[in-house]
CSV table of C-alpha atoms and ligand atoms in Angstrom, one decimal:
chain,number,residue,atom,x,y,z
W,1,MET,CA,-0.2,-0.2,-0.1
W,2,SER,CA,1.5,3.1,-0.8
W,3,ASP,CA,1.7,5.7,1.9
W,4,GLY,CA,2.4,9.1,-0.1
W,5,PRO,CA,-0.1,11.9,-0.1
W,6,ALA,CA,-3.7,12.1,-0.6
W,7,PRO,CA,-4.4,11.3,-4.6
W,8,THR,CA,-6.6,13.7,-5.7
W,9,ASP,CA,-8.0,12.9,-8.6
W,10,PHE,CA,-10.9,10.0,-9.6
W,11,ALA,CA,-8.7,7.6,-11.3
W,12,SER,CA,-5.3,7.8,-8.4
W,13,ALA,CA,-8.2,7.6,-5.8
W,14,ASN,CA,-9.7,4.5,-6.9
W,15,ALA,CA,-6.8,3.1,-7.6
W,16,ARG,CA,-6.2,3.5,-3.7
W,17,LEU,CA,-9.6,2.2,-2.9
W,18,ALA,CA,-8.5,-1.1,-4.2
W,19,GLU,CA,-5.1,-1.3,-2.5
W,20,LEU,CA,-7.1,-0.6,0.4
W,21,GLU,CA,-9.9,-3.5,-0.4
W,22,GLN,CA,-7.5,-6.0,-0.8
W,23,ALA,CA,-5.4,-5.2,2.5
W,24,LEU,CA,-9.0,-5.6,4.1
W,25,ILE,CA,-9.8,-9.1,3.1
W,26,ALA,CA,-6.1,-10.1,4.0
W,27,ASP,CA,-6.6,-8.5,7.2
W,28,VAL,CA,-10.1,-10.2,7.4
W,29,ALA,CA,-9.1,-13.1,6.9
W,30,SER,CA,-6.1,-13.4,9.2
W,31,ALA,CA,-8.5,-11.5,12.2
W,32,GLN,CA,-8.8,-15.1,14.5
W,33,ASP,CA,-11.0,-13.6,17.5
W,34,ALA,CA,-13.4,-10.9,18.0
W,35,ALA,CA,-10.9,-8.5,19.6
W,36,ALA,CA,-8.8,-9.1,16.4
W,37,VAL,CA,-12.1,-8.1,14.4
W,38,ASP,CA,-12.7,-4.8,16.5
W,39,GLN,CA,-9.3,-3.7,15.1
W,40,VAL,CA,-9.5,-4.8,11.6
W,41,ARG,CA,-13.3,-2.4,11.7
W,42,ALA,CA,-11.7,0.3,13.4
W,43,LYS,CA,-8.5,0.4,11.4
W,44,TYR,CA,-10.6,0.5,8.0
W,45,LEU,CA,-13.9,1.8,8.9
W,46,GLY,CA,-13.9,3.9,12.3
W,47,ARG,CA,-13.9,7.6,12.5
W,48,HIS,CA,-10.5,7.7,12.1
W,49,GLY,CA,-9.7,5.1,9.9
W,50,LEU,CA,-8.6,4.6,6.5
W,51,LEU,CA,-12.3,4.7,4.5
W,52,GLN,CA,-12.9,8.2,6.6
W,53,ALA,CA,-9.7,9.1,5.2
W,54,LEU,CA,-10.5,9.3,1.3
W,55,TRP,CA,-13.7,11.8,2.0
W,56,GLN,CA,-11.2,14.3,2.8
W,57,VAL,CA,-10.0,14.3,-0.6
W,58,LEU,CA,-13.4,15.0,-2.0
W,59,PRO,CA,-13.1,18.3,-2.0
W,60,GLN,CA,-9.9,18.1,-3.9
W,61,MET,CA,-11.5,16.5,-7.1
W,62,PRO,CA,-12.8,18.0,-10.3
W,63,PRO,CA,-16.6,19.0,-9.2
W,64,ASP,CA,-17.9,16.2,-12.5
W,65,GLU,CA,-16.0,13.5,-10.7
W,66,LYS,CA,-17.2,14.1,-6.9
W,67,PRO,CA,-20.8,12.2,-7.1
W,68,GLN,CA,-19.1,9.4,-8.7
W,69,PHE,CA,-16.7,9.2,-5.9
W,70,GLY,CA,-18.6,10.0,-3.1
W,71,GLN,CA,-21.3,7.2,-4.1
W,72,ARG,CA,-18.2,4.5,-3.9
W,73,LEU,CA,-17.2,5.7,-1.1
W,74,ASN,CA,-20.9,4.9,0.5
W,75,THR,CA,-20.7,1.0,-1.0
W,76,LEU,CA,-17.8,0.1,0.2
W,77,LYS,CA,-18.6,1.2,3.6
W,78,THR,CA,-21.4,-1.2,3.2
W,79,GLN,CA,-19.5,-4.0,1.8
W,80,TRP,CA,-16.5,-4.0,4.0
W,81,THR,CA,-18.6,-3.6,6.7
W,82,GLN,CA,-20.9,-7.1,5.9
W,83,ALA,CA,-17.0,-8.7,5.2
W,84,VAL,CA,-16.1,-7.7,8.8
W,85,GLU,CA,-19.0,-8.5,10.2
W,86,ALA,CA,-19.4,-11.8,8.4
W,87,ARG,CA,-15.9,-12.9,9.6
W,88,ARG,CA,-17.1,-11.8,13.3
W,89,MET,CA,-20.0,-14.2,12.8
W,90,ALA,CA,-18.0,-17.0,11.2
W,91,LEU,CA,-15.2,-17.3,14.2
W,92,ALA,CA,-18.3,-17.1,16.7
W,93,ALA,CA,-20.3,-20.0,15.5
W,94,PRO,CA,-19.6,-23.2,17.1
W,95,ALA,CA,-16.8,-25.3,16.0
W,96,VAL,CA,-18.8,-28.4,14.1
W,97,ASP,CA,-17.6,-32.3,14.2
W,98,GLY,CA,-18.3,-34.7,11.3
W,99,PRO,CA,-19.3,-33.7,8.1
W,100,MET,CA,-21.3,-30.1,7.6
W,101,LEU,CA,-24.4,-30.2,6.7
W,102,ASP,CA,-24.5,-29.4,2.9
W,103,LEU,CA,-27.7,-27.2,2.0
W,104,THR,CA,-26.8,-27.5,-1.7
W,105,LEU,CA,-26.9,-30.8,-2.0
W,106,PRO,CA,-30.1,-32.1,-3.8
W,107,GLY,CA,-32.8,-33.2,-1.5
W,108,HIS,CA,-34.4,-36.9,-1.4
W,109,PRO,CA,-37.2,-37.0,-4.4
W,110,PRO,CA,-40.6,-38.7,-2.6
W,111,ALA,CA,-41.1,-42.2,-3.9
W,112,ILE,CA,-43.8,-42.1,-6.5
W,113,GLY,CA,-46.3,-44.8,-6.9
W,114,HIS,CA,-47.5,-46.0,-10.4
W,115,ARG,CA,-50.0,-48.9,-11.4
W,116,HIS,CA,-49.3,-52.5,-10.7
W,117,PRO,CA,-48.3,-54.3,-14.4
W,118,ILE,CA,-51.5,-56.5,-13.8
W,119,THR,CA,-53.4,-52.9,-14.0
W,120,GLN,CA,-52.0,-51.6,-16.6
W,121,VAL,CA,-52.9,-54.9,-18.4
W,122,ILE,CA,-56.5,-54.6,-17.5
W,123,ASP,CA,-56.8,-51.1,-18.0
W,124,GLN,CA,-55.3,-51.3,-21.9
W,125,VAL,CA,-57.7,-54.9,-22.1
W,126,LEU,CA,-60.9,-53.0,-21.0
W,127,GLY,CA,-60.1,-49.7,-23.6
W,128,VAL,CA,-59.6,-52.0,-26.4
W,129,PHE,CA,-63.1,-53.4,-25.5
W,130,GLU,CA,-64.3,-50.0,-25.0
W,131,ARG,CA,-63.3,-48.8,-27.8
W,132,LEU,CA,-65.6,-51.7,-29.8
W,133,GLY,CA,-68.7,-50.9,-28.0
W,134,PHE,CA,-68.3,-52.9,-24.9
W,135,ALA,CA,-69.3,-51.4,-21.5
W,136,VAL,CA,-67.2,-52.4,-18.3
W,137,ILE,CA,-69.4,-54.6,-15.4
W,138,GLU,CA,-68.0,-55.7,-11.8
W,139,GLY,CA,-69.8,-58.7,-9.8
W,140,PRO,CA,-68.8,-60.0,-6.2
W,141,GLU,CA,-65.7,-62.1,-5.5
W,142,ILE,CA,-68.0,-63.8,-2.9
W,143,GLU,CA,-70.5,-65.9,-5.1
W,144,THR,CA,-73.4,-68.1,-4.8
W,145,ALA,CA,-72.8,-71.8,-6.2
W,146,PHE,CA,-76.0,-70.6,-8.4
W,147,HIS,CA,-74.0,-67.9,-10.1
W,148,ASN,CA,-70.5,-70.0,-10.0
W,149,PHE,CA,-71.9,-73.0,-11.1
W,150,ASP,CA,-76.3,-74.1,-11.6
W,151,ALA,CA,-76.8,-71.3,-13.5
W,152,LEU,CA,-74.0,-71.9,-16.2
W,153,ASN,CA,-74.9,-75.2,-16.6
W,154,ILE,CA,-72.4,-77.1,-14.7
W,155,PRO,CA,-74.2,-79.6,-12.8
W,156,PRO,CA,-73.1,-80.7,-9.0
W,157,ASP,CA,-71.1,-83.7,-9.4
W,158,HIS,CA,-68.9,-81.9,-12.0
W,159,PRO,CA,-64.7,-81.6,-10.8
W,160,SER,CA,-64.7,-78.4,-10.5
W,161,ARG,CA,-67.2,-78.0,-8.0
W,162,GLU,CA,-64.9,-80.4,-5.6
W,163,ALA,CA,-63.3,-79.4,-2.3
W,164,PHE,CA,-59.8,-79.0,-3.8
W,165,ASP,CA,-60.9,-77.0,-6.9
W,166,THR,CA,-63.0,-74.6,-5.3
W,167,PHE,CA,-62.3,-72.1,-2.3
W,168,PHE,CA,-66.1,-72.7,-0.3
W,169,VAL,CA,-66.9,-70.1,2.2
W,170,ASN,CA,-70.1,-71.2,3.7
W,171,THR,CA,-72.5,-74.3,3.1
W,172,THR,CA,-75.7,-73.1,3.9
W,173,PRO,CA,-76.7,-70.6,2.2
W,174,GLU,CA,-73.4,-72.3,-0.3
W,175,THR,CA,-71.2,-69.5,-0.8
W,176,LEU,CA,-67.6,-69.6,-2.5
W,177,LEU,CA,-64.4,-67.3,-3.5
W,178,ARG,CA,-65.7,-67.1,-6.9
W,179,SER,CA,-63.6,-69.5,-9.3
W,180,HIS,CA,-64.0,-67.6,-12.7
W,181,THR,CA,-65.8,-63.9,-14.0
W,182,SER,CA,-68.3,-66.1,-15.5
W,183,PRO,CA,-71.2,-66.0,-12.9
W,184,VAL,CA,-71.0,-62.1,-13.6
W,185,GLN,CA,-72.3,-62.9,-17.3
W,186,VAL,CA,-75.1,-64.8,-14.9
W,187,ARG,CA,-75.7,-61.7,-12.8
W,188,TYR,CA,-76.1,-59.1,-15.4
W,189,LEU,CA,-78.1,-61.4,-17.6
W,190,GLU,CA,-80.8,-61.7,-14.3
W,191,ALA,CA,-80.4,-58.1,-13.3
W,192,HIS,CA,-82.0,-57.1,-17.2
W,193,ALA,CA,-84.2,-60.0,-17.7
W,194,ASP,CA,-87.3,-58.0,-17.7
W,195,ASP,CA,-85.9,-55.9,-20.2
W,196,PRO,CA,-83.8,-58.1,-22.5
W,197,ARG,CA,-81.7,-55.7,-25.1
W,198,PRO,CA,-78.9,-56.4,-27.0
W,199,PHE,CA,-75.3,-55.2,-24.8
W,200,ARG,CA,-71.6,-55.8,-24.7
W,201,ILE,CA,-69.8,-56.0,-21.7
W,202,VAL,CA,-66.1,-56.6,-20.2
W,203,VAL,CA,-65.7,-57.7,-16.8
W,204,PRO,CA,-62.6,-57.4,-14.7
W,205,GLY,CA,-62.0,-59.3,-11.9
W,206,ARG,CA,-60.1,-61.4,-9.1
W,207,VAL,CA,-60.9,-65.2,-9.1
W,208,TYR,CA,-59.8,-68.1,-6.9
W,209,ARG,CA,-58.4,-71.9,-7.2
W,210,PRO,CA,-56.8,-74.3,-4.6
W,211,ASP,CA,-54.2,-74.5,-6.7
W,212,ALA,CA,-50.3,-75.3,-4.9
W,213,LEU,CA,-48.0,-72.6,-5.8
W,214,ASP,CA,-45.6,-72.9,-8.6
W,215,ALA,CA,-44.1,-70.6,-11.4
W,216,SER,CA,-47.6,-70.6,-13.2
W,217,HIS,CA,-50.0,-71.5,-10.8
W,218,CYS,CA,-51.3,-69.3,-7.8
W,219,PHE,CA,-54.4,-69.1,-5.9
W,220,GLN,CA,-55.6,-66.0,-6.6
W,221,PHE,CA,-55.2,-64.7,-10.2
W,222,HIS,CA,-57.6,-62.2,-12.7
W,223,GLN,CA,-59.6,-62.7,-15.4
W,224,ILE,CA,-61.6,-60.3,-17.7
W,225,GLU,CA,-65.0,-61.8,-19.1
W,226,GLY,CA,-66.7,-60.6,-22.5
W,227,LEU,CA,-69.9,-61.5,-23.2
W,228,VAL,CA,-72.0,-59.7,-26.1
W,229,VAL,CA,-75.9,-60.9,-26.7
W,230,GLU,CA,-77.1,-59.4,-29.7
W,231,PRO,CA,-79.5,-61.0,-32.6
W,232,GLY,CA,-78.2,-62.9,-34.9
W,233,VAL,CA,-74.4,-62.7,-33.4
W,234,THR,CA,-72.2,-65.7,-34.7
W,235,PHE,CA,-69.4,-67.7,-34.0
W,236,ALA,CA,-67.3,-65.4,-36.9
W,237,ASP,CA,-68.2,-62.2,-34.6
W,238,LEU,CA,-66.5,-64.2,-32.0
W,239,LYS,CA,-63.3,-64.8,-34.3
W,240,GLY,CA,-63.8,-61.3,-35.4
W,241,LEU,CA,-63.8,-59.6,-32.3
W,242,LEU,CA,-60.9,-61.5,-30.6
W,243,ALA,CA,-58.7,-61.2,-33.6
W,244,ALA,CA,-59.1,-57.6,-33.4
W,245,PHE,CA,-58.5,-57.9,-29.7
W,246,VAL,CA,-55.0,-59.7,-30.2
W,247,GLN,CA,-53.9,-58.0,-32.4
W,248,ALA,CA,-54.0,-54.9,-30.8
W,249,VAL,CA,-52.4,-56.2,-27.2
W,250,PHE,CA,-49.6,-58.1,-29.3
W,251,GLY,CA,-49.2,-56.2,-32.5
W,252,PRO,CA,-50.8,-56.5,-36.2
W,253,ALA,CA,-49.3,-59.6,-36.9
W,254,THR,CA,-50.4,-61.6,-34.1
W,255,ARG,CA,-52.4,-64.6,-35.7
W,256,LEU,CA,-55.2,-66.5,-33.7
W,257,ARG,CA,-56.3,-69.8,-33.8
W,258,PHE,CA,-59.1,-71.6,-32.1
W,259,ARG,CA,-59.1,-75.1,-31.6
W,260,PRO,CA,-62.5,-77.1,-30.1
W,261,HIS,CA,-63.2,-77.5,-26.5
W,262,PHE,CA,-65.6,-77.9,-23.9
W,263,PHE,CA,-67.4,-75.8,-21.4
W,264,PRO,CA,-70.6,-76.5,-20.1
W,265,PHE,CA,-71.7,-72.8,-20.3
W,266,THR,CA,-70.9,-72.1,-24.0
W,267,GLU,CA,-71.6,-74.3,-27.0
W,268,PRO,CA,-69.6,-74.3,-29.3
W,269,SER,CA,-66.6,-74.0,-27.3
W,270,ALA,CA,-63.3,-73.1,-27.9
W,271,GLU,CA,-59.7,-72.4,-26.6
W,272,ALA,CA,-57.6,-69.8,-28.6
W,273,ASP,CA,-54.4,-69.6,-29.4
W,274,ILE,CA,-51.6,-66.8,-30.5
W,275,SER,CA,-49.1,-67.5,-32.4
W,276,CYS,CA,-46.5,-67.3,-30.3
W,277,ILE,CA,-45.1,-63.3,-30.1
W,278,PHE,CA,-41.3,-64.6,-29.1
W,279,CYS,CA,-40.7,-66.8,-32.0
W,280,ARG,CA,-43.4,-65.7,-34.6
W,281,GLY,CA,-44.7,-69.0,-34.7
W,282,HIS,CA,-41.5,-71.2,-35.5
W,283,GLY,CA,-41.2,-72.8,-32.3
W,284,CYS,CA,-39.2,-72.0,-29.1
W,285,ARG,CA,-39.0,-72.4,-25.3
W,286,VAL,CA,-41.7,-70.3,-24.7
W,287,CYS,CA,-44.5,-71.8,-27.0
W,288,GLY,CA,-43.0,-75.4,-26.0
W,289,GLN,CA,-41.6,-75.3,-29.8
W,290,LYS,CA,-45.6,-75.7,-30.8
W,291,GLY,CA,-45.3,-72.0,-32.4
W,292,TRP,CA,-48.9,-71.1,-30.2
W,293,LEU,CA,-49.5,-69.6,-27.1
W,294,GLU,CA,-52.6,-70.4,-25.1
W,295,ILE,CA,-54.8,-66.9,-24.2
W,296,LEU,CA,-58.4,-67.4,-23.4
W,297,GLY,CA,-61.4,-69.9,-23.3
W,298,ALA,CA,-65.0,-68.7,-25.8
W,299,GLY,CA,-67.7,-70.0,-27.2
W,300,MET,CA,-71.4,-68.8,-28.3
W,301,VAL,CA,-73.8,-68.6,-25.2
W,302,HIS,CA,-75.4,-72.3,-24.2
W,303,PRO,CA,-79.5,-72.0,-24.1
W,304,ARG,CA,-79.4,-73.1,-20.9
W,305,VAL,CA,-77.9,-69.7,-19.8
W,306,PHE,CA,-80.6,-68.0,-21.0
W,307,ALA,CA,-82.8,-70.2,-19.5
W,308,ALA,CA,-81.6,-70.1,-16.0
W,309,THR,CA,-81.3,-66.5,-16.0
W,310,ARG,CA,-84.5,-65.9,-17.4
W,311,TRP,CA,-84.1,-65.0,-20.9
W,312,PRO,CA,-85.4,-66.1,-24.4
W,313,THR,CA,-83.6,-69.1,-25.1
W,314,ALA,CA,-83.8,-67.8,-28.8
W,315,SER,CA,-81.4,-65.2,-27.8
W,316,ARG,CA,-77.9,-65.3,-29.2
W,317,GLY,CA,-75.0,-64.6,-27.5
W,318,LEU,CA,-70.8,-65.3,-27.5
W,319,ALA,CA,-68.7,-65.3,-24.6
W,320,PHE,CA,-64.7,-65.4,-23.9
W,321,GLY,CA,-62.6,-65.6,-20.7
W,322,LEU,CA,-59.2,-64.7,-20.4
W,323,GLY,CA,-56.5,-65.1,-17.6
W,324,VAL,CA,-54.6,-61.1,-17.1
W,325,GLU,CA,-51.5,-62.6,-15.8
W,326,ARG,CA,-50.6,-64.9,-18.5
W,327,ILE,CA,-50.8,-61.9,-20.9
W,328,ALA,CA,-49.2,-59.5,-18.5
W,329,MET,CA,-46.4,-62.4,-18.4
W,330,LEU,CA,-46.2,-63.1,-22.2
W,331,ARG,CA,-46.2,-59.2,-22.7
W,332,TYR,CA,-43.6,-58.8,-20.2
W,333,GLY,CA,-41.6,-61.8,-20.4
W,334,ILE,CA,-42.0,-62.9,-16.7
W,335,ASP,CA,-41.5,-66.2,-15.9
W,336,ASP,CA,-43.3,-66.6,-12.5
W,337,ILE,CA,-46.6,-65.6,-11.5
W,338,ARG,CA,-45.6,-65.1,-7.7
W,339,LEU,CA,-43.4,-62.2,-9.0
W,340,PHE,CA,-46.8,-60.2,-9.2
W,341,PHE,CA,-48.0,-60.6,-5.8
W,342,GLU,CA,-45.3,-60.7,-4.1
W,343,ASN,CA,-44.7,-56.6,-3.8
W,344,ASP,CA,-41.2,-56.8,-4.1
W,345,VAL,CA,-40.8,-53.3,-5.3
W,346,ARG,CA,-37.8,-54.3,-7.2
W,347,PHE,CA,-39.5,-55.9,-9.9
W,348,LEU,CA,-42.8,-53.3,-9.8
W,349,HIS,CA,-40.3,-50.4,-10.0
W,350,GLN,CA,-39.4,-52.1,-13.6
W,351,PHE,CA,-43.1,-51.7,-15.5
N,1,LIG,N1,-65.1,-69.3,-17.4
N,1,LIG,C1,-64.0,-70.3,-18.2
N,1,LIG,C2,-62.7,-70.4,-17.4
N,1,LIG,O1,-62.4,-69.8,-16.2
N,1,LIG,C3,-63.4,-69.0,-19.6
N,1,LIG,C4,-64.9,-68.9,-20.4
N,1,LIG,C5,-65.1,-68.2,-20.3
N,1,LIG,C6,-64.9,-69.6,-21.3
N,1,LIG,C7,-66.2,-67.6,-21.1
N,1,LIG,C8,-65.9,-69.4,-22.5
N,1,LIG,C9,-67.2,-68.6,-22.3
N,1,LIG,O2,-62.3,-71.1,-17.9
């Protein structure tokens, strides 16, 4: 710092201020306690301090430079005071052991949930059918034997009515955990028997069977049932609807084939396969070299179902039922059904 006579022009006065500022910064940094800070404050900012001394040169300055220089002195007084007081506070703060709290670090984002993969598949399938004019209907998971079996033409001695194939809840009246979504066909028909009009419904829901748990069986899973009752509806309509459905869900190149099958509540009945989405029908491990994957059961509504629900027995309808887990497993390449129900977020986060 030059100790010569006080400068009288703006440029050299500014240069002097810059020198002072450097000196102040050094002095502030080396002050180790409150008394030292007081000394620095007195030296630069006190009534007889270095900054105050510069006010004395103001009268000697050219008149057009005076206002700017005065302003500069005022600004520096504020800045320097802040620097000195910040040092005082830093020295007063208690010493911190261990890592400092770093307020600039990003926070912990809250975990945001999303729909379960099964729900996503259900929503997608329902969306396809809603665009085809279907309404979405639901029914109870605890059912009567009448809705789950009798009205669907499943006789009392049918094997699916054995205790090892159905979870029974009560004996009188006989109630059970529904083993498929088809009882909702019965409920919907019953509810509209007095005013039988054409309709199209899809029914998503949980179903239960006392199967031993393994990679492809679980005691609970989901089905989506479909029922169309319209004059003149045929097996060709059933094929057309299901072809539109599999192409929407599995891609336009997917082929559909029907195999004859038996269900007591449809006649004729079929099981439907899609061309394997992994090998495009050439044969691979997933389809067991067959080139086809079974995905649903379907058929034309049996007249006895109309009779049991007090509909005109000449009514015509088509019905189908598909397993949601099966579709989700194929869609996402999942090889174990248990993953859907274990609530392991490492699995669920991937969808
Ligand atoms: N309810 C049948 C099942 O669970 C599927 C099905 C529904 C078949 C509708 C035909 C018509 O296997």
